[in-house]
Amino acid sequence: MNNIFLLNDYITNGYRLEFVDFIYIISILFGIFTIISRNPIVSVLFLIGLFVNIAGLLILVGYDYIGLSYILVYVGAVSILFLFILMLINIRISELVSETNNDIPLAVITVLLFYFIIGQVIPSNLTDNTIVTSLSNSFSEVYNVQLDNEILNIIDLKQEIAYASSKSWDNSLIEFTHITGIGNIMYTNYSLWLIISSVILLVGMVGAIVITIKQK
Amino acid sequence: MGVPFEALLPFGIIIGSFTVGGAGLWAVRKWDNEGKMPRWNKDKWDRQMMERDLRITGTKRGQSSNHEAPKGFELSNPWKIEKRIF
Amino acid sequence: MSNIISIIQGLLVIVPALISVAFVTISERKVMASMQRRVGPNAVGYYGLLQAFADALKLLLKEYVAPTQANIILFFLGPVITLIFALLGYLVIPYAPGTFISDHRLGIFFMLAVSAIATYGILLAGWSANSKYAFLGSLRSTAQLISYELILSSVLLLVILLTGSLNVITIVESQKAVSLLLPLLPLFIVFFIGSIAETNRAPFDLAEAESELVSGFMTEHSASIFVFFFLAEYASIILICILNSILFFGGYLSIIVFSIISLLDLSREDTLFHVLISIISSSPINLAVKTSILVFVFIWVRASFPRIRFDQLMSVCWLVLLPITIAYVILLPCVVSGLLINPVNISLL
């Protein structure tokens, strides 16, 4: 006679699905405001808010390095230069009266159609993991306190489970951090692409210098 | 030659406040962690071992020198379950 | 229960930080007074120790005035962003082994990212005030911050190379044998100059040059939001001093005591002397003393050097400090791998 206990995945440190939904809504709003703001500076500010939001999402789902470098690169360097240049340009709000509202229904319809089709195909809930612990009856007194958050019906559970996996101990001996993983891939398998992208960056830099240099 | 000690008094207070704050934080962390200092820079293996300690002794920092696992240890291994989406 | 504990932990970090912010302002005034043969504030409290609280109280009780054409939301959001992200950096600071709020794996990286966002507060506050002085001040400040952030992060690269981790505690603990000041002495000087510029301190305080711009980006801010800026400025000074002492002076480790410990018989752990030594060798007081010395140097620098011009500021950054740093970034890995002295971090093995 075994009991089945269900508990939420605590490894994700209090992460819940609802937080992700919240971030989605905020980032969609920020994206819309980025487009519809008259003032370009306010628009860039919403873009920065979007970047921070997405970085928060990445950190929340576990990609800390990507999220933090997102903040560092996009927010700390790229957008601040955007903002800097926009602030230096003398923009009068009255010059920016361009009618953009007529595109909004089209945008709304497009997005709704897209998500309708996508929603039919892609499952809504990919991340709803739970951990099931099976315990012997004699022992369950100890673990009942910590483990049973909610006890579900076993038959329903069987229907809902796609597959179950346990911890593999030998894989955990060496943990790849994200930096190690990215660096390992970038400097070995994708080294050619790294070189090509660095050449592109160099060309961009030289091009900017050539454009701004004074011809005598 | 008079040392302007008045200028050094605020530094004493800064050092004192940081020391008191740090000591308080130390005490709280230690009390929160069953009288042991918290581990730092844990990797996956450390976390997994702490989880194993949780399964053996009931607390994350508890350690047991008992050569036999407690009853039910072999069954208390958590399983990760993907929800059926197809 | 765990929520209460984490709130207590947060308070135990934030409250000392804010108290020391208050006293750094007093110490700045007193030290500069002593250096300039003045008396300095001595009326409020004993030896003028409560002057900062009197000032803060005065500012909090004042009426705040927002300019009519200002963008009110951003006007108030700017100081808030600056203060919050200046204080968020304290999250990853270890006060003793195991004494931290967050043991983030990428702690140093987190501090960089947070300070990158804190720049926005200044930019927003200056732009939204709809004043030319504030705007110019914020542009100057932002240009300065993003230029000098480059130097700071390049130096951090080398520290990460030598310690093998981005975790702050690992960086501190790997300096047990020798603090990183010795192998990286020129870079410490570069980093220290960079941190003076990063906190908008004299002689690099072009953002609030009183003779040119009235008060820089906070010209229009008054009363309590000015207090926010004030707190954020000094909190970031203390934070960057802590960062200096963590990266180059071994943080909470004692500089002297470790050589004594190696002479001791480590097997006898029961004596009171040994316990005392082990407490002294890594305790918050070491970090506090190192930080205070660095804060004093900040004030000393302010009292000593005249303000430089803005083009000088930029050329010092881009033409002097950055080439040196980049040369080091290339040289040091070459030396390390050429002499086969790859630093090995025990915690990563």
XYZ file of C-alpha atoms in Angstrom:
651
model
C 0.000 0.000 0.000
C 1.702 3.114 -1.192
C 0.640 6.662 -0.919
C 1.361 9.111 -3.634
C 2.274 12.593 -2.653
C 2.407 15.484 -4.972
C 4.522 18.493 -4.337
C 5.410 21.524 -6.291
C 8.795 21.802 -7.859
C 10.700 23.721 -5.208
C 13.976 23.672 -7.086
C 12.800 26.577 -9.163
C 12.869 28.692 -6.022
C 9.300 29.757 -5.731
C 8.763 30.080 -9.418
C 5.158 29.763 -10.401
C 3.513 29.735 -13.753
C 1.460 32.803 -12.919
C 4.565 34.968 -12.628
C 5.446 34.160 -16.196
C 1.951 35.108 -17.320
C 2.310 38.381 -15.447
C 5.594 39.113 -17.156
C 4.090 38.214 -20.514
C 1.260 40.681 -20.039
C 3.593 43.448 -18.914
C 5.964 42.886 -21.789
C 3.139 42.862 -24.320
C 1.908 46.144 -22.867
C 5.389 47.613 -22.980
C 5.780 46.470 -26.564
C 2.523 48.150 -27.536
C 3.478 51.343 -25.737
C 6.852 51.305 -27.461
C 5.059 51.522 -30.775
C 2.278 53.934 -29.942
C 4.200 56.490 -27.884
C 4.493 59.843 -29.621
C 7.577 60.935 -27.817
C 10.573 58.915 -29.038
C 12.254 59.146 -25.655
C 9.235 57.715 -23.884
C 9.128 55.072 -26.576
C 12.744 54.096 -25.925
C 12.012 54.073 -22.210
C 9.236 51.562 -22.784
C 11.668 49.550 -24.894
C 14.086 49.542 -21.971
C 11.285 48.450 -19.698
C 10.638 45.632 -22.134
C 14.291 44.619 -22.058
C 14.363 44.588 -18.271
C 11.141 42.635 -18.225
C 12.446 39.993 -20.603
C 15.678 39.813 -18.620
C 13.553 39.209 -15.540
C 11.727 36.446 -17.375
C 15.005 34.823 -18.411
C 16.345 34.992 -14.867
C 13.084 33.613 -13.538
C 13.141 30.565 -15.774
C 16.752 29.914 -14.881
C 18.932 31.536 -17.506
C 20.639 33.909 -15.077
C 23.670 34.544 -17.217
C 21.683 35.322 -20.347
C 19.292 37.500 -18.390
C 21.980 39.486 -16.650
C 23.982 39.934 -19.826
C 20.769 41.074 -21.490
C 20.521 43.819 -18.898
C 24.208 44.615 -19.146
C 24.406 44.723 -22.936
C 21.007 45.867 -24.129
C 19.939 48.022 -21.226
C 23.322 49.190 -19.993
C 24.974 49.861 -23.321
C 22.751 49.787 -26.407
C 19.569 51.472 -25.204
C 21.411 54.063 -23.200
C 23.169 55.130 -26.388
C 19.801 55.244 -28.162
C 18.436 57.391 -25.406
C 21.530 59.535 -25.371
C 21.337 60.291 -29.080
C 17.578 60.892 -28.939
C 17.981 63.320 -26.086
C 20.654 65.241 -27.940
C 18.467 65.633 -31.019
C 16.154 68.567 -30.618
C 12.734 67.049 -31.119
C 9.599 69.045 -30.764
C 6.561 67.004 -29.982
C 4.482 69.037 -32.428
C 6.615 67.780 -35.291
C 5.726 64.247 -34.495
C 2.042 64.442 -35.225
C 1.776 61.554 -37.573
C -1.428 59.613 -37.641
C -0.556 56.105 -36.555
C -3.834 55.107 -34.959
C -5.414 53.691 -38.094
C -3.037 50.750 -38.051
C -4.102 49.613 -34.614
C -7.186 47.569 -35.631
C -5.110 45.828 -38.262
C -2.438 45.033 -35.699
C -4.995 43.753 -33.204
C -6.640 41.530 -35.817
C -3.305 40.164 -36.993
C -2.154 39.346 -33.489
C -5.467 37.764 -32.559
C -5.484 35.597 -35.687
C -1.907 34.576 -35.143
C -2.495 33.597 -31.560
C -5.731 31.833 -32.422
C -3.933 29.575 -34.858
C -0.921 29.141 -32.610
C -3.156 28.387 -29.651
C -4.792 25.585 -31.570
C -1.471 23.944 -32.310
C 0.774 24.600 -29.363
C -0.204 23.396 -25.897
C -0.869 26.149 -23.453
C 0.929 24.624 -20.520
C 4.388 23.292 -21.074
C 5.921 24.006 -17.738
C 3.528 22.532 -15.246
C 5.876 20.112 -13.575
C 5.168 18.316 -10.404
C 7.153 15.899 -8.394
C 5.484 12.757 -7.212
C 6.968 10.909 -4.345
C 5.924 7.442 -3.594
C 6.345 6.473 0.010
C 5.680 3.425 2.045
C 2.871 3.756 4.470
C 4.871 3.101 7.576
C 7.251 5.895 6.788
C 4.955 8.523 5.476
C 4.447 10.171 8.839
C 7.788 11.848 8.625
C 7.447 13.141 5.149
C 3.790 13.955 5.211
C 4.596 17.206 6.910
C 6.934 18.452 4.277
C 5.819 16.785 1.169
C 2.113 16.630 0.651
C 1.014 19.908 -0.742
C -1.964 18.447 -2.476
C -3.086 14.912 -2.905
C -4.635 14.235 -6.238
C -6.600 11.372 -7.503
C -4.277 8.646 -8.754
C -6.330 7.767 -11.766
C -6.402 11.341 -12.958
C -2.705 11.493 -12.384
C -2.031 8.500 -14.577
C -3.907 10.128 -17.385
C -1.966 13.307 -17.077
C 1.586 12.011 -16.860
C 3.577 11.857 -20.050
C 6.750 10.492 -18.559
C 8.565 10.448 -15.267
C 12.246 10.874 -14.633
C 14.384 10.726 -11.569
C 17.605 12.443 -10.604
C 20.628 11.054 -12.301
C 23.554 11.240 -9.936
C 26.432 10.699 -12.276
C 25.411 13.614 -14.482
C 25.504 15.995 -11.569
C 29.139 15.432 -10.711
C 30.282 18.214 -12.986
C 27.923 21.062 -13.542
C 28.286 23.158 -16.602
C 27.573 26.714 -15.746
C 25.983 28.688 -18.508
C 29.162 30.632 -19.111
C 31.166 27.438 -19.430
C 28.650 25.925 -21.781
C 28.366 28.956 -23.997
C 32.119 29.459 -24.090
C 32.736 25.812 -24.799
C 30.408 25.800 -27.767
C 31.413 29.206 -29.007
C 35.138 28.557 -29.097
C 35.013 25.026 -30.455
C 32.118 24.105 -32.699
C 31.060 27.574 -33.673
C 34.464 29.210 -33.754
C 34.099 29.995 -37.444
C 30.894 31.880 -36.812
C 32.541 33.715 -33.955
C 35.316 34.869 -36.263
C 32.850 35.896 -38.952
C 30.721 37.867 -36.518
C 33.779 39.569 -35.084
C 34.846 40.558 -38.591
C 31.384 41.981 -39.180
C 31.642 43.976 -35.973
C 35.074 45.214 -36.964
C 33.786 46.275 -40.367
C 30.928 48.120 -38.676
C 33.321 49.914 -36.368
C 35.712 50.858 -39.154
C 32.762 51.987 -41.259
C 31.533 54.275 -38.500
C 34.983 55.756 -38.125
C 35.339 56.233 -41.875
C 32.001 57.999 -42.077
C 32.735 60.399 -39.251
C 36.365 61.131 -40.104
C 37.138 64.580 -41.474
C 38.240 64.685 -45.070
C 40.977 67.192 -45.690
C 50.351 68.360 17.239
C 46.708 67.799 17.555
C 45.219 64.973 15.596
C 41.781 66.052 14.405
C 40.067 63.137 16.095
C 36.623 64.609 15.466
C 36.960 63.736 11.796
C 37.673 60.134 12.640
C 34.629 59.642 14.862
C 32.200 59.078 11.944
C 34.517 56.442 10.553
C 34.336 54.666 13.880
C 30.554 54.726 13.655
C 30.658 53.421 10.075
C 32.918 50.557 11.090
C 30.738 49.878 14.105
C 27.491 49.851 12.169
C 28.867 47.578 9.484
C 30.301 45.252 12.095
C 27.080 45.116 14.047
C 25.056 44.596 10.894
C 27.380 41.906 9.640
C 27.444 40.146 12.993
C 23.665 40.303 13.157
C 23.393 38.897 9.670
C 25.877 36.196 10.625
C 23.815 35.269 13.674
C 20.546 35.227 11.720
C 22.006 33.170 8.911
C 23.493 30.729 11.356
C 20.305 30.426 13.366
C 18.324 29.999 10.191
C 20.668 27.268 9.057
C 20.475 24.976 12.087
C 23.514 26.427 13.802
C 25.835 25.920 10.886
C 27.179 28.446 8.487
C 25.395 28.485 5.137
C 27.181 26.911 2.234
C 28.313 29.162 -0.527
C 28.777 28.719 -4.253
C 26.724 25.561 -4.297
C 26.730 23.666 -7.532
C 24.333 21.015 -8.705
C 26.125 18.255 -6.855
C 26.006 20.148 -3.560
C 22.316 20.818 -3.951
C 21.677 17.191 -4.763
C 23.646 16.059 -1.737
C 21.698 18.467 0.442
C 18.515 16.997 -0.895
C 19.823 13.559 -0.071
C 20.599 14.752 3.443
C 17.038 15.990 3.624
C 15.804 12.556 2.701
C 18.070 10.824 5.195
C 17.889 13.066 8.226
C 14.881 15.262 7.630
C 16.805 18.543 7.460
C 18.919 19.955 4.701
C 21.994 20.438 6.829
C 21.568 17.347 8.947
C 24.138 14.622 8.508
C 24.069 11.113 9.711
C 26.917 8.664 10.209
C 24.544 5.764 10.371
C 25.661 3.140 7.901
C 22.137 2.140 7.090
C 19.714 4.433 5.397
C 16.517 5.047 7.290
C 13.478 3.077 6.371
C 11.757 4.326 3.274
C 14.840 6.067 1.932
C 14.831 4.040 -1.245
C 11.278 5.133 -1.944
C 11.498 8.782 -1.063
C 13.405 9.695 -4.145
C 11.515 12.433 -5.926
C 10.469 11.823 -9.473
C 9.992 14.554 -11.940
C 6.875 14.192 -14.002
C 6.096 15.874 -17.255
C 2.491 16.676 -17.778
C 0.865 15.031 -20.747
C 0.354 17.572 -23.459
C -0.410 15.365 -26.417
C 8.564 32.391 9.032
C 11.115 32.302 6.255
C 9.677 35.553 4.953
C 10.235 37.217 8.311
C 13.790 35.915 8.372
C 14.526 37.273 4.943
C 13.038 40.635 5.882
C 15.272 40.694 8.959
C 18.261 39.831 6.820
C 17.428 42.616 4.402
C 17.085 45.092 7.246
C 20.386 43.971 8.716
C 22.078 44.897 5.475
C 20.140 48.003 4.480
C 20.003 49.749 7.859
C 23.795 49.697 8.464
C 24.273 50.785 4.871
C 21.978 53.774 5.331
C 23.481 54.647 8.715
C 26.927 54.591 7.224
C 25.699 56.685 4.312
C 24.659 59.303 6.841
C 27.982 59.165 8.593
C 29.987 59.200 5.383
C 28.471 62.584 4.637
C 29.507 63.837 8.062
C 32.945 62.338 7.795
C 33.373 63.954 4.416
C 32.540 67.349 5.828
C 34.661 66.863 8.931
C 37.676 65.453 7.114
C 37.596 68.156 4.477
C 37.236 70.719 7.238
C 40.293 69.338 8.959
C 42.245 69.312 5.739
C 41.287 72.898 5.046
C 41.886 74.021 8.648
C 38.270 74.669 9.424
C 36.144 73.363 12.229
C 33.361 71.825 10.205
C 29.906 70.998 11.500
C 30.020 70.743 15.276
C 26.714 72.050 16.507
C 24.250 69.182 16.230
C 24.946 66.323 18.577
C 28.346 65.479 20.005
C 31.077 66.866 17.740
C 28.432 67.441 15.076
C 27.770 63.742 14.650
C 24.047 64.186 14.135
C 24.428 66.833 11.461
C 23.383 64.454 8.679
C 20.168 63.546 10.438
C 19.377 67.199 10.989
C 19.979 67.860 7.293
C 17.835 64.927 6.258
C 15.058 66.045 8.572
C 15.226 69.536 7.165
C 15.043 68.219 3.620
C 12.193 65.846 4.374
C 10.132 68.616 5.943
C 10.631 70.940 2.995
C 8.058 71.494 0.331
C 8.966 69.817 -2.891
C 8.627 71.751 -6.079
C 8.277 70.185 -9.485
C 8.810 72.342 -12.563
C 5.619 73.047 -14.475
C 6.664 71.539 -17.780
C 8.422 68.587 -16.202
C 7.458 65.040 -16.979
C 6.191 64.360 -13.483
C 6.306 60.561 -13.577
C 9.870 60.371 -14.786
C 10.816 63.264 -12.531
C 9.949 61.207 -9.489
C 10.904 57.868 -10.974
C 14.500 58.901 -11.605
C 15.628 59.315 -7.984
C 13.714 56.200 -6.970
C 15.457 54.118 -9.633
C 18.827 55.499 -8.643
C 18.346 54.750 -4.956
C 16.832 51.310 -5.414
C 19.513 50.098 -7.756
C 22.267 51.639 -5.681
C 21.002 49.667 -2.692
C 20.388 46.460 -4.663
C 24.115 46.072 -5.092
C 24.415 45.304 -1.375
C 22.560 42.073 -2.032
C 25.594 40.061 -3.033
C 28.111 41.412 -0.556
C 29.555 38.863 1.853
C 30.291 40.140 5.344
C 31.876 36.935 6.543
C 32.034 33.420 5.142
C 28.450 32.321 4.793
C 27.131 35.736 5.782
C 25.338 37.136 2.794
C 21.841 37.777 1.587
C 22.290 36.230 -1.809
C 24.973 33.791 -2.794
C 24.429 34.376 -6.442
C 26.633 32.415 -8.766
C 27.125 35.523 -10.889
C 27.398 38.020 -8.056
C 29.911 40.364 -9.666
C 27.948 40.280 -12.874
C 24.812 41.135 -10.922
C 26.520 44.173 -9.426
C 27.556 45.353 -12.886
C 24.061 44.909 -14.273
C 22.487 46.735 -11.350
C 24.861 49.646 -11.649
C 24.095 49.752 -15.367
C 20.416 50.245 -14.613
C 21.170 52.835 -11.932
C 22.558 55.072 -14.673
C 19.035 55.472 -16.011
C 17.837 57.221 -12.899
C 20.274 60.039 -13.499
C 19.431 60.247 -17.182
C 15.683 60.269 -16.556
C 15.866 62.789 -13.753
C 17.957 65.158 -15.808
C 15.830 64.898 -18.903
C 12.447 65.063 -17.224
C 13.210 68.183 -15.200
C 12.966 70.284 -18.379
C 15.918 72.370 -17.351
C 19.034 72.941 -19.409
C 21.362 72.635 -16.425
C 19.864 69.378 -15.260
C 19.824 68.022 -18.794
C 23.451 68.878 -19.490
C 24.421 67.484 -16.121
C 22.670 64.216 -16.768
C 24.193 63.895 -20.245
C 27.645 64.520 -18.872
C 27.064 62.114 -16.038
C 25.770 59.381 -18.308
C 28.595 59.743 -20.813
C 31.039 59.554 -17.942
C 29.357 56.548 -16.383
C 29.172 54.472 -19.542
C 32.767 55.328 -20.420
C 34.181 54.405 -17.057
C 32.001 51.330 -16.697
C 34.051 49.927 -19.562
C 37.215 50.227 -17.509
C 35.650 48.717 -14.431
C 34.314 45.714 -16.306
C 37.604 45.168 -18.132
C 39.449 45.092 -14.817
C 36.821 42.733 -13.483
C 37.622 40.379 -16.354
C 41.141 39.958 -15.032
C 39.964 39.431 -11.484
C 37.622 36.753 -12.783
C 40.500 35.223 -14.721
C 42.636 35.002 -11.614
C 39.949 33.747 -9.287
C 38.066 31.586 -11.751
C 34.615 32.517 -10.578
C 32.053 35.261 -10.714
C 30.838 34.417 -7.263
C 31.781 37.145 -4.809
C 32.559 34.816 -1.923
C 34.760 32.672 -4.125
C 36.643 35.773 -5.194
C 37.177 36.695 -1.559
C 38.103 33.215 -0.422
C 40.609 32.745 -3.219
C 42.557 35.684 -1.802
C 43.363 33.826 1.394
C 46.969 33.298 0.403
C 47.595 36.716 -1.044
C 45.230 39.529 -1.819
C 44.870 40.406 -5.469
C 46.392 43.811 -4.808
C 49.859 42.376 -5.330
C 49.473 40.807 -8.764
C 47.125 43.539 -9.967
C 48.526 46.679 -8.378
C 48.472 48.835 -11.556
C 44.968 47.656 -12.270
C 43.896 48.523 -8.767
C 44.981 52.092 -9.391
C 43.071 52.109 -12.684
C 40.051 50.578 -10.980
C 40.185 53.086 -8.163
C 40.328 56.018 -10.577
C 37.482 54.423 -12.479
C 35.433 54.016 -9.340
C 35.963 57.640 -8.367
C 34.685 58.624 -11.795
C 31.876 56.086 -11.664
C 30.473 57.613 -8.499
C 30.694 61.157 -9.899
C 33.133 62.277 -7.261
C 35.603 65.105 -7.382
C 37.852 65.572 -9.342
C 35.551 63.897 -11.850
C 32.312 65.486 -10.674
C 31.643 67.197 -13.958
C 28.004 66.218 -13.664
C 27.481 68.665 -10.846
C 30.107 71.237 -11.546
C 28.741 74.107 -9.514
C 30.469 76.790 -11.507
C 29.043 75.628 -14.835
C 25.857 73.730 -14.066
C 24.060 74.775 -10.951
C 23.849 71.421 -9.304
C 23.945 69.075 -12.262
C 21.200 66.584 -12.870
C 19.553 67.263 -9.520
C 19.158 70.990 -9.990
C 15.382 70.878 -10.023
C 14.984 68.192 -7.421
C 14.202 69.336 -3.950
C 13.118 68.033 -0.571
C 12.691 64.298 -0.203
C 13.540 63.297 -3.763
C 16.777 65.198 -3.378
C 17.405 63.073 -0.297
C 16.957 60.048 -2.529
C 19.668 61.244 -4.867
C 21.890 62.110 -1.953
C 21.468 58.707 -0.356
C 22.002 56.959 -3.673
C 25.197 58.853 -4.358
C 26.770 58.025 -1.038
C 25.396 54.487 -0.995
C 27.083 53.884 -4.327
C 30.311 55.368 -2.961
C 30.265 52.916 -0.069
C 29.269 50.096 -2.400
C 32.120 50.740 -4.769
C 34.542 51.005 -1.851
C 33.286 47.634 -0.660
C 33.747 46.309 -4.183
C 37.297 47.653 -4.248
C 38.109 46.018 -0.956
C 36.508 42.745 -2.058
C 38.324 42.597 -5.356
C 41.746 43.796 -4.304
C 42.040 43.657 -0.529
C 40.404 40.363 0.222
C 37.058 41.583 1.531
C 36.332 40.211 4.959
C 39.678 38.425 5.241
C 42.222 39.926 7.538
C 45.402 40.979 5.791
C 47.791 40.406 8.670
C 46.367 37.595 10.701
C 46.699 34.854 8.128
C 50.447 34.905 8.312
C 50.140 34.413 12.077
C 47.756 31.513 11.621
C 50.207 29.685 9.421
C 52.713 29.858 12.257
C 50.254 28.423 14.745
C 49.610 24.833 15.488
C 46.334 24.359 13.728
C 45.552 21.043 15.358
C 44.776 22.648 18.694
C 41.441 24.213 18.110
C 40.286 24.418 21.667
C 42.231 27.400 22.893
C 40.485 30.691 23.212
C 43.323 32.352 21.337
C 42.748 30.167 18.339
C 39.036 30.862 18.338
C 39.747 34.558 18.625
C 42.191 34.421 15.737
C 39.748 32.540 13.564
C 37.055 35.095 14.306
C 39.345 38.021 13.580
C 40.766 36.460 10.452
C 37.442 36.589 8.655
C 34.890 38.898 10.146
C 32.812 41.868 9.030
C 35.080 44.284 10.877
C 37.866 43.691 8.373
C 35.594 44.607 5.507
C 34.379 47.659 7.412
C 37.900 48.867 8.158
C 39.084 48.417 4.582
C 35.975 50.136 3.260
C 36.392 53.038 5.660
C 39.993 53.536 4.606
C 38.926 53.600 0.971
C 36.118 56.040 1.740
C 38.683 58.216 3.463
C 40.826 58.083 0.325
C 37.795 59.153 -1.709
C 37.385 62.180 0.538
C 41.113 62.827 0.504
C 41.114 62.829 -3.291
C 38.203 65.233 -3.297
C 39.998 67.615 -0.991
C 43.256 67.422 -2.901
C 42.665 67.650 -6.611
C 41.059 70.376 -8.688
C 38.255 69.466 -11.037
C 39.350 68.542 -14.531
C 37.732 69.592 -17.774
C 35.226 67.350 -19.484
C 37.387 66.670 -22.540
C 40.236 65.801 -20.201
C 37.931 63.425 -18.380
C 36.986 61.668 -21.576
C 40.499 61.525 -22.962
C 41.802 60.143 -19.670
C 39.231 57.391 -19.923
C 39.521 56.467 -23.570
C 43.127 57.310 -24.344
C 44.938 56.546 -21.115
C 43.101 54.160 -18.830
C 41.394 51.985 -21.398
C 44.533 51.171 -23.444
C 46.369 50.281 -20.236
C 43.518 48.040 -19.149
C 43.191 46.347 -22.517
C 46.949 45.821 -22.668
C 46.715 44.145 -19.279
C 43.758 42.080 -20.383
C 45.928 40.747 -23.182
C 49.178 40.551 -21.248
C 48.107 38.840 -18.085
C 46.506 35.730 -19.632
C 49.628 35.423 -21.809
C 51.870 35.556 -18.750
C 49.670 33.175 -16.846
C 49.526 30.569 -19.567
C 53.098 31.160 -20.687
C 54.493 30.425 -17.257
C 52.009 27.576 -16.786
C 50.663 29.092 -13.598
C 46.996 28.726 -14.391
C 45.155 29.727 -11.265
C 43.142 26.810 -10.050
C 40.080 27.404 -8.030
C 39.457 24.678 -5.545
C 35.762 25.334 -5.443
C 35.530 24.637 -9.156
C 37.346 21.343 -9.084
